[in-house]
Tab-separated table of C-alpha atoms and ligand atoms in Angstrom:
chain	number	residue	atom	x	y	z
A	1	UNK	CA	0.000	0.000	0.000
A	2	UNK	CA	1.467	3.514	-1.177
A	3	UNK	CA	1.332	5.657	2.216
A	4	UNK	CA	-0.027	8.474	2.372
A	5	UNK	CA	0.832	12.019	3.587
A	6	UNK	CA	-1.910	12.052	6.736
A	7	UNK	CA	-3.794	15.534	8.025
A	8	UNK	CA	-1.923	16.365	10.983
A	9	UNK	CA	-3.608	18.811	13.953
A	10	UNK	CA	-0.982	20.600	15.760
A	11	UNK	CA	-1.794	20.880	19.650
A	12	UNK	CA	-3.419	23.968	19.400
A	13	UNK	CA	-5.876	22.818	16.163
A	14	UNK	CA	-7.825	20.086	18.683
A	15	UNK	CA	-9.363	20.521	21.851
A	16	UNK	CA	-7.789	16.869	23.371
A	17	UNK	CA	-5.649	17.571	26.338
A	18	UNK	CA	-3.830	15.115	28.589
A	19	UNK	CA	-5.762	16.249	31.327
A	20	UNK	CA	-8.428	13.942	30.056
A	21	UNK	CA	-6.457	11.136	29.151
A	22	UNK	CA	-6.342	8.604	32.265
A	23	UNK	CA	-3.131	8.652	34.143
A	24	UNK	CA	-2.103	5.195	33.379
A	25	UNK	CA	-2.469	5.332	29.749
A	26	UNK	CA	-0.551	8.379	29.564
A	27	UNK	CA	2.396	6.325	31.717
A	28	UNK	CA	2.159	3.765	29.403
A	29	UNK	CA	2.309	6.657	26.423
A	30	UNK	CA	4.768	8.237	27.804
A	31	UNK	CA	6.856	4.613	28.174
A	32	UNK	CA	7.042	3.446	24.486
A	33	UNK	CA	7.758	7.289	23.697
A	34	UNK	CA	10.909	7.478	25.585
A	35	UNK	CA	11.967	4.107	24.547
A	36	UNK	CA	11.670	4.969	20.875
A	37	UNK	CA	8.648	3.760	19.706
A	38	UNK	CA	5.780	5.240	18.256
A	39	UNK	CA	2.807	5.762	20.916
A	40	UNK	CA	-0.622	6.509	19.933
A	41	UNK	CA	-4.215	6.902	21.205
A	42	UNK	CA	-6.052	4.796	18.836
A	43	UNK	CA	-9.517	4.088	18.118
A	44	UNK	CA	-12.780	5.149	20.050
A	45	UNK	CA	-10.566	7.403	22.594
A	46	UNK	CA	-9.634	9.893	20.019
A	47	UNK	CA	-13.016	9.843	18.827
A	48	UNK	CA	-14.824	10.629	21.804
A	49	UNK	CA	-11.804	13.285	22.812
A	50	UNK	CA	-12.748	15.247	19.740
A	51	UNK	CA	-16.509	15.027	20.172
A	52	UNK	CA	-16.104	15.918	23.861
A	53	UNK	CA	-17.492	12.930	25.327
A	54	UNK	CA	-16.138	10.905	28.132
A	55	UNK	CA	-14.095	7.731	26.518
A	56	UNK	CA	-15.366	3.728	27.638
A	57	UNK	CA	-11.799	2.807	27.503
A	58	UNK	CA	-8.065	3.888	26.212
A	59	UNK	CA	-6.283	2.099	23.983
A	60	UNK	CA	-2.688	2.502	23.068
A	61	UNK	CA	-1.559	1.736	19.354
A	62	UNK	CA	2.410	1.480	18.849
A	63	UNK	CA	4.954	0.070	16.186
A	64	UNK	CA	6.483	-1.994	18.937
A	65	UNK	CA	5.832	-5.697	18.697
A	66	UNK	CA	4.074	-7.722	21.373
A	67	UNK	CA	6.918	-8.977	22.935
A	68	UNK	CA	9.136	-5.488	22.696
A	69	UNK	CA	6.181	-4.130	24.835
A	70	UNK	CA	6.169	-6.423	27.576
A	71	UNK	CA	9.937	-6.139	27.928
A	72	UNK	CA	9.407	-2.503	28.765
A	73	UNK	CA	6.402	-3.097	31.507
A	74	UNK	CA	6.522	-5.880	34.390
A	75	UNK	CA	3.036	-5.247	34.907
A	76	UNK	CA	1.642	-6.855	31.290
A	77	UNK	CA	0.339	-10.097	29.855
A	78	UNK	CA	0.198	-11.544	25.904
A	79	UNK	CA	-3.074	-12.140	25.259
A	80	UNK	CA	-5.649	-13.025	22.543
A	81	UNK	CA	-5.253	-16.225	19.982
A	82	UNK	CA	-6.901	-14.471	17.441
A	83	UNK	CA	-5.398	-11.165	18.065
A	84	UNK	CA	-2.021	-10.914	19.854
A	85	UNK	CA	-2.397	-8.126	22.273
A	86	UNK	CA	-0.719	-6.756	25.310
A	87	UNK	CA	-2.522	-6.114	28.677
A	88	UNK	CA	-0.681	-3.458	31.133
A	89	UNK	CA	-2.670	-4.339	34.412
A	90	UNK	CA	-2.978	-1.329	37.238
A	91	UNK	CA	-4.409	-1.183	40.342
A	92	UNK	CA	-8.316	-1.555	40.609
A	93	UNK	CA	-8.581	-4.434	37.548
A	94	UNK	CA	-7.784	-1.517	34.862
A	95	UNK	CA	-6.536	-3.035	31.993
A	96	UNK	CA	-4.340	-1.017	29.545
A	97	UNK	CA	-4.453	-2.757	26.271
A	98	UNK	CA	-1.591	-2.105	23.581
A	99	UNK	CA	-1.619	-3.088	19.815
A	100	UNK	CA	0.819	-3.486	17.643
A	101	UNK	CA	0.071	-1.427	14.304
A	102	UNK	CA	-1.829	-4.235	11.982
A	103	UNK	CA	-1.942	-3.844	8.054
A	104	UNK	CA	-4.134	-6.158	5.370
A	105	UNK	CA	-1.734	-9.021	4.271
A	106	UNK	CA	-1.626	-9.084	0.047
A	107	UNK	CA	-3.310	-12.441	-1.027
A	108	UNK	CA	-0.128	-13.891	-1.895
A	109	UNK	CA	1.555	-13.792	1.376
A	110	UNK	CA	-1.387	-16.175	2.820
A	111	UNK	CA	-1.109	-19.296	4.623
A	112	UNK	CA	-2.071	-22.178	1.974
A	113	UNK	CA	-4.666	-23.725	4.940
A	114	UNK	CA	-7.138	-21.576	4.425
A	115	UNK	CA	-8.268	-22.165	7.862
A	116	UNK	CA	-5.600	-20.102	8.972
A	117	UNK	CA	-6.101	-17.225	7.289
A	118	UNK	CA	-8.507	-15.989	9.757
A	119	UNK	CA	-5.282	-15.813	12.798
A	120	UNK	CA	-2.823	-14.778	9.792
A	121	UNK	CA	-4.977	-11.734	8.613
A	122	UNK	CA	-5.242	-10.533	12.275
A	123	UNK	CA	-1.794	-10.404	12.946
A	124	UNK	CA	0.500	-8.795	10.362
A	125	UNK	CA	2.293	-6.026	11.763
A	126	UNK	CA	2.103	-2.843	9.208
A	127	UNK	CA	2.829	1.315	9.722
A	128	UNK	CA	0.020	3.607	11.653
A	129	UNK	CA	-0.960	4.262	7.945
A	130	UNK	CA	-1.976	0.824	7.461
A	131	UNK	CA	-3.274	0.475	10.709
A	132	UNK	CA	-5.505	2.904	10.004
A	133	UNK	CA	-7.031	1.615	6.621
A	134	UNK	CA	-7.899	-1.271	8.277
A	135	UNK	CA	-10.184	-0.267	10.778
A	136	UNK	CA	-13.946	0.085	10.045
A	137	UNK	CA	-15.217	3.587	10.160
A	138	UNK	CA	-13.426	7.008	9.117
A	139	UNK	CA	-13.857	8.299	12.545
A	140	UNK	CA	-12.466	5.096	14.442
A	141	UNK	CA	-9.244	5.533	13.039
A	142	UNK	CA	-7.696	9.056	14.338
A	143	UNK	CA	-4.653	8.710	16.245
A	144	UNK	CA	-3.226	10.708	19.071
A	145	UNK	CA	0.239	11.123	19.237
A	146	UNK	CA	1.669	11.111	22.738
A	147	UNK	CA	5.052	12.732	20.578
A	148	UNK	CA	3.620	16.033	20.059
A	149	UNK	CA	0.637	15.809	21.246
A	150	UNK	CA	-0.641	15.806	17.590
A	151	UNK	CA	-4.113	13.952	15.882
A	152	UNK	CA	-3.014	12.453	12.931
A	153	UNK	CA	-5.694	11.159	9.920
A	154	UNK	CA	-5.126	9.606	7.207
A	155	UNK	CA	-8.304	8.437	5.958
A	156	UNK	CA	-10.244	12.244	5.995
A	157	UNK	CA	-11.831	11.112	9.291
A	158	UNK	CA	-11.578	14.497	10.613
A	159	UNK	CA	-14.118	16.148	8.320
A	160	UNK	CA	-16.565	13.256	8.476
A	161	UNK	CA	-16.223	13.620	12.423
A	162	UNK	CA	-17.056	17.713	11.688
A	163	UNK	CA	-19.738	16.246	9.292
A	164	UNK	CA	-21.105	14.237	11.807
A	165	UNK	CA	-21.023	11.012	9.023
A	166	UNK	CA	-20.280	7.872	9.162
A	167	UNK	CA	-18.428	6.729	6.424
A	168	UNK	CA	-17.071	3.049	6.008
A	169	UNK	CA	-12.720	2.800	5.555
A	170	UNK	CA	-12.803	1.516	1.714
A	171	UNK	CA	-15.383	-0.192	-0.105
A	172	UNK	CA	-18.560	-1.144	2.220
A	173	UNK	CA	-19.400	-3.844	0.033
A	174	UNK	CA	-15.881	-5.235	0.554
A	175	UNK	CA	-15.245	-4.343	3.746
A	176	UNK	CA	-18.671	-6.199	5.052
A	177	UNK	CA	-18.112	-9.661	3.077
A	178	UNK	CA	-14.376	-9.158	5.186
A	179	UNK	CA	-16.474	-8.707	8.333
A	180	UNK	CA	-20.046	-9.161	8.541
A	181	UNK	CA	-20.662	-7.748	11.793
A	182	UNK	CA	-19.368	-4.036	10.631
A	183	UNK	CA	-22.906	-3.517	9.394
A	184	UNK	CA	-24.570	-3.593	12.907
A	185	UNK	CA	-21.757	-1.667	14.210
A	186	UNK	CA	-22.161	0.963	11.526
A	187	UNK	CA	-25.439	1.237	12.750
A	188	UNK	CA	-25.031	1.079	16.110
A	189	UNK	CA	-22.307	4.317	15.439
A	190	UNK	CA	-24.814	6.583	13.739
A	191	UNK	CA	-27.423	5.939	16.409
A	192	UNK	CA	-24.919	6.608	19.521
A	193	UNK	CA	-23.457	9.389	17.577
A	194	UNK	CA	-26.790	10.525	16.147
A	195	UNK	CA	-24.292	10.693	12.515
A	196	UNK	CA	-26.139	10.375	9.674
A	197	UNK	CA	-24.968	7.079	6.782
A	198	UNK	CA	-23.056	7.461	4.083
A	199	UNK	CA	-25.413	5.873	1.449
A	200	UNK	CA	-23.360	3.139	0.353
A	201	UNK	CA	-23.754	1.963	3.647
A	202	UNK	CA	-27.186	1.275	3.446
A	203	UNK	CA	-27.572	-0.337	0.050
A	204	UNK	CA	-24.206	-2.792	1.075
A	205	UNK	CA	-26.347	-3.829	3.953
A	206	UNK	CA	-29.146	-4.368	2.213
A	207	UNK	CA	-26.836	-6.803	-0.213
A	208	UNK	CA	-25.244	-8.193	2.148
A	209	UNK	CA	-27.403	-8.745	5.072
A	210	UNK	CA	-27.669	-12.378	5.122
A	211	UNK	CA	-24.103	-12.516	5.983
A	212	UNK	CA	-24.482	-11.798	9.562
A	213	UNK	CA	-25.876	-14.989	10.461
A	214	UNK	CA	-22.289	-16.277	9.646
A	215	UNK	CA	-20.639	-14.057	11.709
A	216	UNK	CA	-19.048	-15.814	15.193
A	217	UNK	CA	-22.153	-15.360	17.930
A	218	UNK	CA	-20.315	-13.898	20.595
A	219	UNK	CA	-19.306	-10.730	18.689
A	220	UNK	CA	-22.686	-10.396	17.403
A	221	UNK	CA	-23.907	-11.135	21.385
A	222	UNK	CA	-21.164	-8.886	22.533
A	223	UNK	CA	-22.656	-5.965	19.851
A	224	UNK	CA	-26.112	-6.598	20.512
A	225	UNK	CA	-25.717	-5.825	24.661
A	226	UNK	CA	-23.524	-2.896	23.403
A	227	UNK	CA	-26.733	-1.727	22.127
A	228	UNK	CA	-28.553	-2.120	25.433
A	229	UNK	CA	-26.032	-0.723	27.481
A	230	UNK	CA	-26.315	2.420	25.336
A	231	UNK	CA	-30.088	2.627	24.969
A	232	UNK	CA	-30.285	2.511	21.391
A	233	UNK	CA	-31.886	-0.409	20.761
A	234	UNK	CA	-35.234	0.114	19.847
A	235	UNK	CA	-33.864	2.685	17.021
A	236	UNK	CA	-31.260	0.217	15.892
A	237	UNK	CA	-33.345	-2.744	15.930
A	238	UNK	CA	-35.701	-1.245	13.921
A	239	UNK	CA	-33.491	-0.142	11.646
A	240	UNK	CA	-32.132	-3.447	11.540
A	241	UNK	CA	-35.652	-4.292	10.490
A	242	UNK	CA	-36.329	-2.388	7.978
A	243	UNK	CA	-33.463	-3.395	6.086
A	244	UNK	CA	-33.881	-6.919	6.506
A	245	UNK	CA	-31.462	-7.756	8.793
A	246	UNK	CA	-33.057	-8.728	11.689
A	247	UNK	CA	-33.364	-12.208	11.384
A	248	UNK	CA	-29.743	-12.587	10.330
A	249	UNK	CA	-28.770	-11.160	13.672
A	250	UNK	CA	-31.101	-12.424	15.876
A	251	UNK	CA	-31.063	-16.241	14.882
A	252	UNK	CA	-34.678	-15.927	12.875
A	253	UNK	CA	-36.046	-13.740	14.918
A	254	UNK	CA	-38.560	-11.490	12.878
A	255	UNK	CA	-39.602	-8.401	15.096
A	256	UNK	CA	-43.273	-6.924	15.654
A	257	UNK	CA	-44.326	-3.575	16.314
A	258	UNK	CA	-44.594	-3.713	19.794
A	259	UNK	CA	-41.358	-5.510	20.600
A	260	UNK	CA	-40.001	-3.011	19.076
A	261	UNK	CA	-42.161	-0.015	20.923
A	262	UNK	CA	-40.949	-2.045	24.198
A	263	UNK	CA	-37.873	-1.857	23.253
A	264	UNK	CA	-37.994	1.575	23.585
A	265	UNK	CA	-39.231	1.510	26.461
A	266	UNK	CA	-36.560	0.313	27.994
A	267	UNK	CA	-33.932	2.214	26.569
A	268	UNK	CA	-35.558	5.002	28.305
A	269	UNK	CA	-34.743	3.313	31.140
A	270	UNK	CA	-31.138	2.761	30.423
A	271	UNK	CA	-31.050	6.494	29.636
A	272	UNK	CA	-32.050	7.258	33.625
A	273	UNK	CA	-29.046	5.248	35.050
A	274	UNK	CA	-30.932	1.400	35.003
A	275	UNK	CA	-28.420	-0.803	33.864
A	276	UNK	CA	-30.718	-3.413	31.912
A	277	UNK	CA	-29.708	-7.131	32.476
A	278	UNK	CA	-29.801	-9.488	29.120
A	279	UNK	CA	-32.556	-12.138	30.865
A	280	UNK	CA	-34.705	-8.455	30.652
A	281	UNK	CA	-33.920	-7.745	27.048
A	282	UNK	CA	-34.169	-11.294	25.975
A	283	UNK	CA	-37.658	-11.524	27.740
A	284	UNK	CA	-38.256	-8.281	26.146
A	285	UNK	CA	-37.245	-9.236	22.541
A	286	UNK	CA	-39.640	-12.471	23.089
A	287	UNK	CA	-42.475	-11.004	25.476
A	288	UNK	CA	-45.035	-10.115	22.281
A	289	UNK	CA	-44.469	-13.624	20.271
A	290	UNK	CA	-44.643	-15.406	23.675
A	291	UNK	CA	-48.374	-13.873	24.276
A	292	UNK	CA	-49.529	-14.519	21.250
A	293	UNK	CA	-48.313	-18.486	21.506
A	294	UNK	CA	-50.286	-18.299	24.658
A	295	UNK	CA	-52.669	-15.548	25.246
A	296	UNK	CA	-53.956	-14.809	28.822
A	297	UNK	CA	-57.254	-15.791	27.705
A	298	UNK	CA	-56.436	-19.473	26.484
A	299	UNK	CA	-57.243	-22.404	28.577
A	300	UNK	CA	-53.868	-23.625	29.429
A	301	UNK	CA	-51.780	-24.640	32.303
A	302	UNK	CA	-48.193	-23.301	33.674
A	303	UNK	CA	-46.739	-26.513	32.781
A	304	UNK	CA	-47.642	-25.637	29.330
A	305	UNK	CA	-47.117	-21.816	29.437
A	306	UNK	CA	-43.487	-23.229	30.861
A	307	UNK	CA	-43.270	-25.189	27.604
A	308	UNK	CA	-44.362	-22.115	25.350
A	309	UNK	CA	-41.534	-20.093	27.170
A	310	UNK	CA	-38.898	-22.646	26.029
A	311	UNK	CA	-39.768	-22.918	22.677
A	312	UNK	CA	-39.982	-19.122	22.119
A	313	UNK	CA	-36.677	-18.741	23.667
A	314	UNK	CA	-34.569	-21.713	23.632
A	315	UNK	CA	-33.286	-21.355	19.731
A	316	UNK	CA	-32.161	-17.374	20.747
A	317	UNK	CA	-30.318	-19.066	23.908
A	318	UNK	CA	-28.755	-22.186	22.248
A	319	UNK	CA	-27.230	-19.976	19.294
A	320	UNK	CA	-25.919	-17.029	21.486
A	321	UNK	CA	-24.532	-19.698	24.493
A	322	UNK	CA	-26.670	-17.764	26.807
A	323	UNK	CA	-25.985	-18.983	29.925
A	324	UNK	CA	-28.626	-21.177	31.901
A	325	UNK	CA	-29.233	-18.884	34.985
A	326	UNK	CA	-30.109	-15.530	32.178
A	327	UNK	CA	-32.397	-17.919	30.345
A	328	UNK	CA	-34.257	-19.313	33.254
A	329	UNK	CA	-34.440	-15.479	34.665
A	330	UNK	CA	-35.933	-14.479	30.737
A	331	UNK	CA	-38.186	-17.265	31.148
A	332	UNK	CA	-39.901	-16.510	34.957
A	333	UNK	CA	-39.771	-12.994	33.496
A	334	UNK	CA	-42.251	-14.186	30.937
A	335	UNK	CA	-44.193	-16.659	32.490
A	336	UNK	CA	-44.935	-13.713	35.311
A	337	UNK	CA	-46.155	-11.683	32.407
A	338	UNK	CA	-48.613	-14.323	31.239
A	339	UNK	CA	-49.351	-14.653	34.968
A	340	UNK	CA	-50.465	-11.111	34.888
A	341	UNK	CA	-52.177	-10.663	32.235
A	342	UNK	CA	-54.268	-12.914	32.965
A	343	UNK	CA	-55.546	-11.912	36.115
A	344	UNK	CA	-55.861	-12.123	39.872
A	345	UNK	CA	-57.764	-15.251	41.712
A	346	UNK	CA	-55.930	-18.070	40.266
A	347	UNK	CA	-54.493	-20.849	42.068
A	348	UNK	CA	-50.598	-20.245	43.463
A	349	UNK	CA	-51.171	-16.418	43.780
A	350	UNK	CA	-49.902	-16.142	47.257
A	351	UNK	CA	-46.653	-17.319	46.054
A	352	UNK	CA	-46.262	-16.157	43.263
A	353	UNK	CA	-46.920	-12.307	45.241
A	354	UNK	CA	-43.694	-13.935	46.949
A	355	UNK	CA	-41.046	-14.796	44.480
A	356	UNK	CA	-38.281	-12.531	44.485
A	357	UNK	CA	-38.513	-11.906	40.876
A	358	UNK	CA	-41.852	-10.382	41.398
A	359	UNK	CA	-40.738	-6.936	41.441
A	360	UNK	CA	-38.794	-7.146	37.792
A	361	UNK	CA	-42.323	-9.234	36.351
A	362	UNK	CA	-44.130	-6.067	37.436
A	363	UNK	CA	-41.288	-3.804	36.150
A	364	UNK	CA	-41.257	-5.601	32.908
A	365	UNK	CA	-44.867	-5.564	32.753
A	366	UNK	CA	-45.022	-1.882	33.631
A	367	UNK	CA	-42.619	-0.618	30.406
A	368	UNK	CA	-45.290	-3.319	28.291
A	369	UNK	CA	-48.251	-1.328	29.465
A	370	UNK	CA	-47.161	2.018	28.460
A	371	UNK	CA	-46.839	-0.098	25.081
A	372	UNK	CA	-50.653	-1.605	25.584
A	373	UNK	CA	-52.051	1.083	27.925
A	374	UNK	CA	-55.261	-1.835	28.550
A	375	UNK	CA	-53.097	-3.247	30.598
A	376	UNK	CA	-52.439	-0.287	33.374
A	377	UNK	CA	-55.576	-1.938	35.032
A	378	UNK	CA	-54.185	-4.807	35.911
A	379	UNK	CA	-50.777	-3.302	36.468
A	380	UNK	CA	-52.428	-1.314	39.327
A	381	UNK	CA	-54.351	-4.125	40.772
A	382	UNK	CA	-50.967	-6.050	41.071
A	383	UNK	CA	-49.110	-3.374	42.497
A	384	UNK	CA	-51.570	-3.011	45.162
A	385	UNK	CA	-51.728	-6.951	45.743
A	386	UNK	CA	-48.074	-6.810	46.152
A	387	UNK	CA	-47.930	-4.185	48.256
A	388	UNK	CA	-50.970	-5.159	50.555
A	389	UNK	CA	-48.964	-8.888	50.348
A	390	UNK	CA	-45.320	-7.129	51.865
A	391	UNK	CA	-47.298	-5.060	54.439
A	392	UNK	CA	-49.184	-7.923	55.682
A	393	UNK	CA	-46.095	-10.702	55.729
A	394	UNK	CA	-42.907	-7.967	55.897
A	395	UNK	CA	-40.488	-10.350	56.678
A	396	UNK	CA	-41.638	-13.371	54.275
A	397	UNK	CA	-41.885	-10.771	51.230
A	398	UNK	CA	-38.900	-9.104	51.930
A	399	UNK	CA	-37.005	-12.363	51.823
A	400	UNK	CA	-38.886	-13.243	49.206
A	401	UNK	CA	-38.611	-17.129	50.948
A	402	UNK	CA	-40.911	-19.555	52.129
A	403	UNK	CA	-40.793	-20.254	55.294
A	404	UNK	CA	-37.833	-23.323	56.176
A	405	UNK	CA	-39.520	-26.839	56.357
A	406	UNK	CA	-39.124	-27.898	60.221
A	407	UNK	CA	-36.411	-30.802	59.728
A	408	UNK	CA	-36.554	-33.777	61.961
A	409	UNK	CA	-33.490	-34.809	62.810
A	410	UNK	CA	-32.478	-38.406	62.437
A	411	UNK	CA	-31.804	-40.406	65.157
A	412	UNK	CA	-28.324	-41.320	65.040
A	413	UNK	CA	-28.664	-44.604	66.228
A	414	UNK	CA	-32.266	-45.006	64.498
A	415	UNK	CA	-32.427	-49.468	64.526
A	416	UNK	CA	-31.274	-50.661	60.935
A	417	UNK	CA	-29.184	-47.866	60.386
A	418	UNK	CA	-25.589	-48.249	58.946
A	419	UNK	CA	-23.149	-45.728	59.873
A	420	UNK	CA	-21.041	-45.365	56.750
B	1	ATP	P1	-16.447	1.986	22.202
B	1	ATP	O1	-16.645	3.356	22.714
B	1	ATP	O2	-17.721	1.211	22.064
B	1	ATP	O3	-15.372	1.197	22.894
B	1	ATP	P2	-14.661	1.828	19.974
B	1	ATP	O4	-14.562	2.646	18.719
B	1	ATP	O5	-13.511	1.913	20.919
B	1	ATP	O6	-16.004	2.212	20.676
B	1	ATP	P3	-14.248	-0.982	19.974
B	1	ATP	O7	-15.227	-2.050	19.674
B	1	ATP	O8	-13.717	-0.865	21.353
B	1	ATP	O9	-14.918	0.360	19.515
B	1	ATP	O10	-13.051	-1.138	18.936
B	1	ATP	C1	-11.868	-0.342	19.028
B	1	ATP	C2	-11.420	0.074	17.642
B	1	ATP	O11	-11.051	-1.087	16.878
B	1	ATP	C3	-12.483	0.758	16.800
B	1	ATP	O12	-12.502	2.151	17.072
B	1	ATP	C4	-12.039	0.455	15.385
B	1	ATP	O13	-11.016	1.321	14.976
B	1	ATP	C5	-11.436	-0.928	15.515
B	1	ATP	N1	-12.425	-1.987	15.210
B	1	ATP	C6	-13.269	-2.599	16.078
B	1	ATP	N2	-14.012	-3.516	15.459
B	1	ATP	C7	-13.614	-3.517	14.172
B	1	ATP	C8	-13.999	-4.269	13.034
B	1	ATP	N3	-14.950	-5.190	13.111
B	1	ATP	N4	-13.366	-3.998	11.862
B	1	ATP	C9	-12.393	-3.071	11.790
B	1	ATP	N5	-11.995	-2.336	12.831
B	1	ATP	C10	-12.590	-2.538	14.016
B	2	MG	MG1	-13.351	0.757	22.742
């Protein structure tokens, strides 16, 4: 690749100062500096510097290999298989993580097992020019440079930051066959930014949707909480939607109306400080095709409401890995749904008003009736069972236990027994 002369801001043509850089990075900055290397900000930092919001996390790019890097720091670790990386632990679990500069390999220089291409690709060392042409977005791929204290852009990611567009490094149509999942994360970028898409982006996802579903589904998991955690899913779901791609991310799921309006709801949540857990957003996702499997109205037992939950959720658990205890939370979540809607005076009630999960059931069911206002009614008649249940029993409810079986104790000595 022929490099490029980059757009370079001079200290006093940014507004990024060290003072907002955390103190360990800028040790770490200031380490590969003095020992010769390059030492960048890289990524999402630099980003958020320029846009004058608060950074998730720091990370350090440098022309020094992996192992250069931990002979300069006793504090860090190798890490990654599929991406060699180095870890400088500090105090308090932080993590500074430190890449070497990556580039595209050319074709010819790939293994011949094509099965190792994936590792190989990952972890060819390049310049910060190539570094930067490989990441996904303009705007991802400013550096900082701890030198001179310089941002440095070689791919025009400066104006489309001023812009406020997101613009895909190269061809989106290439770039997405290389990595599927850059097409939720381009639009999980415009909706955190609120940056409008570079056309191409669109119409590339709309060719090349169905790829997703091949995509590894931990990243795609790992994306599809980022979107939670930010409260942007309902917009980027829908989105996702309306372009098709749904399904391909969510392992066939197809989406209604009101899942999505729920979704919403709950990203209003997030947006007041809630941090939503996934059993919530997977019983969220679900809650609409679960009710209409089995409607409050329907003559059925909890056995087979139990049953319905499974099958409505199982296929989203088994392809993401979710873990057991999330799925059997997702499930109770909507099981105690279905137990609301359909009423008060049915058998169990009094402890069901104590399971511990009762208060996230109604909180769940709350968001769903400012979806399906008919259902504030019942809402209210809940809360007040719930309450009247806690100020009757205080100490059962608050525990949210039944009360400990008496145990009889055997006798030791009981005839016919066998000590073992
Ligand atoms: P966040 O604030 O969510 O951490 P981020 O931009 O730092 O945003 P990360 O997922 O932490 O995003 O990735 C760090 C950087 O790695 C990105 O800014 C981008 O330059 C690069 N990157 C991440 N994922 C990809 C990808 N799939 N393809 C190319 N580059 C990527
Ligand atoms: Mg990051």
């Amino acid at each position: 690749m022929k490099e490029k002369n980059p757009v370079i801001l001079s200290r006093d043509q940014h507004p990024i100062s060290r003072k907002q850089i955390d103190p360990d990075c800028l040790k770490v900055l200031y380490r590969l500096h003095r020992h010769g290397y390059k030492a960048y900000l890289v990524g999402g930092s630099v980003r958020d510097l320029l846009l004058g919001r608060q950074p998730k996390d720091f990370d350090i790019g440098t022309d020094a290999t992996p192992s250069q890097v931990r002979k300069l720091f006793r504090n860090c670790f190798l890490v990654g298989r599929r991406f060699r990386l180095a870890h400088i632990r500090f105090s308090g679990n932080k993590i500074i993580e430190v890449a070497t500069f990556r580039r595209e390999p050319d074709a010819d220089e790939l293994p011949d097992d094509p099965d190792e291409h994936f590792h190989f690709v990952q972890n060819v060392f390049g310049t910060a020019c190539e570094d930067a042409h490989r990441r996904d977005f303009t705007i991802n791929a400013l550096f900082y440079n701890i030198a001179d204290f310089s941002v440095i852009d070689y791919v025009n990611g400066l104006e489309d930051l001023f812009n406020k567009q997101l613009r895909v490094i190269g061809d989106p149509l290439v770039r997405f066959v290389e990595d599927p999942v850059r097409m939720l994360r381009a639009l999980e970028f415009a909706a955190r930014l609120d940056f409008s898409l570079d056309d191409n982006i669109l119409q590339a996802i709309h060719t090349h949707k169905a790829l997703l579903a091949t995509a590894a589904p931990a990243r795609v998991r790992e994306e599809t909480m980022e979107l939670f955690r930010r409260g942007i899913a309902g917009r980027v779901l829908e989105q996702c939607r309306q372009l098709g791609l749904l399904p391909h991310l969510l392992a066939g799921y197809p989406g209604t109306d009101e899942g999505i309006a729920l979704l919403e709801k709950i990203d209003q949540r997030t947006h007041s400080g809630t941090d939503i857990p996934e059993s919530l957003s997977i019983a969220a996702l679900y809650l609409r095709l679960f009710m209409d499997s089995c409607p409050p109205t329907a003559d059925i037992n909890l056995t087979q409401v139990l049953h319905k939950a499974n099958e409505i959720i199982t296929p989203h658990c088994r392809y993401f890995s979710i873990a057991g205890g999330i799925r059997h939370d997702a499930r109770e979540l909507l099981i105690g749904c279905f137990r609301l809607a359909r009423g008060r005076g049915f058998r169990g009630e009094k402890r069901f008003l104590q399971s511990p999960q009762l208060p996230k059931i109604l909180e769940l069911f709350r968001l769903w009736s400012e979806v399906r206002p008919q259902l504030a009614p019942l809402l209210q008649e809940w809360r007040q069972a719930s309450h009247n249940h806690q100020t009757q029993s205080p100490k059962k409810a608050r525990s949210g236990q039944r009360p400990a079986r008496r145990r009889t104790r055997r006798k030791k000595s009981a005839p016919g027994h066998k000590p073992s």
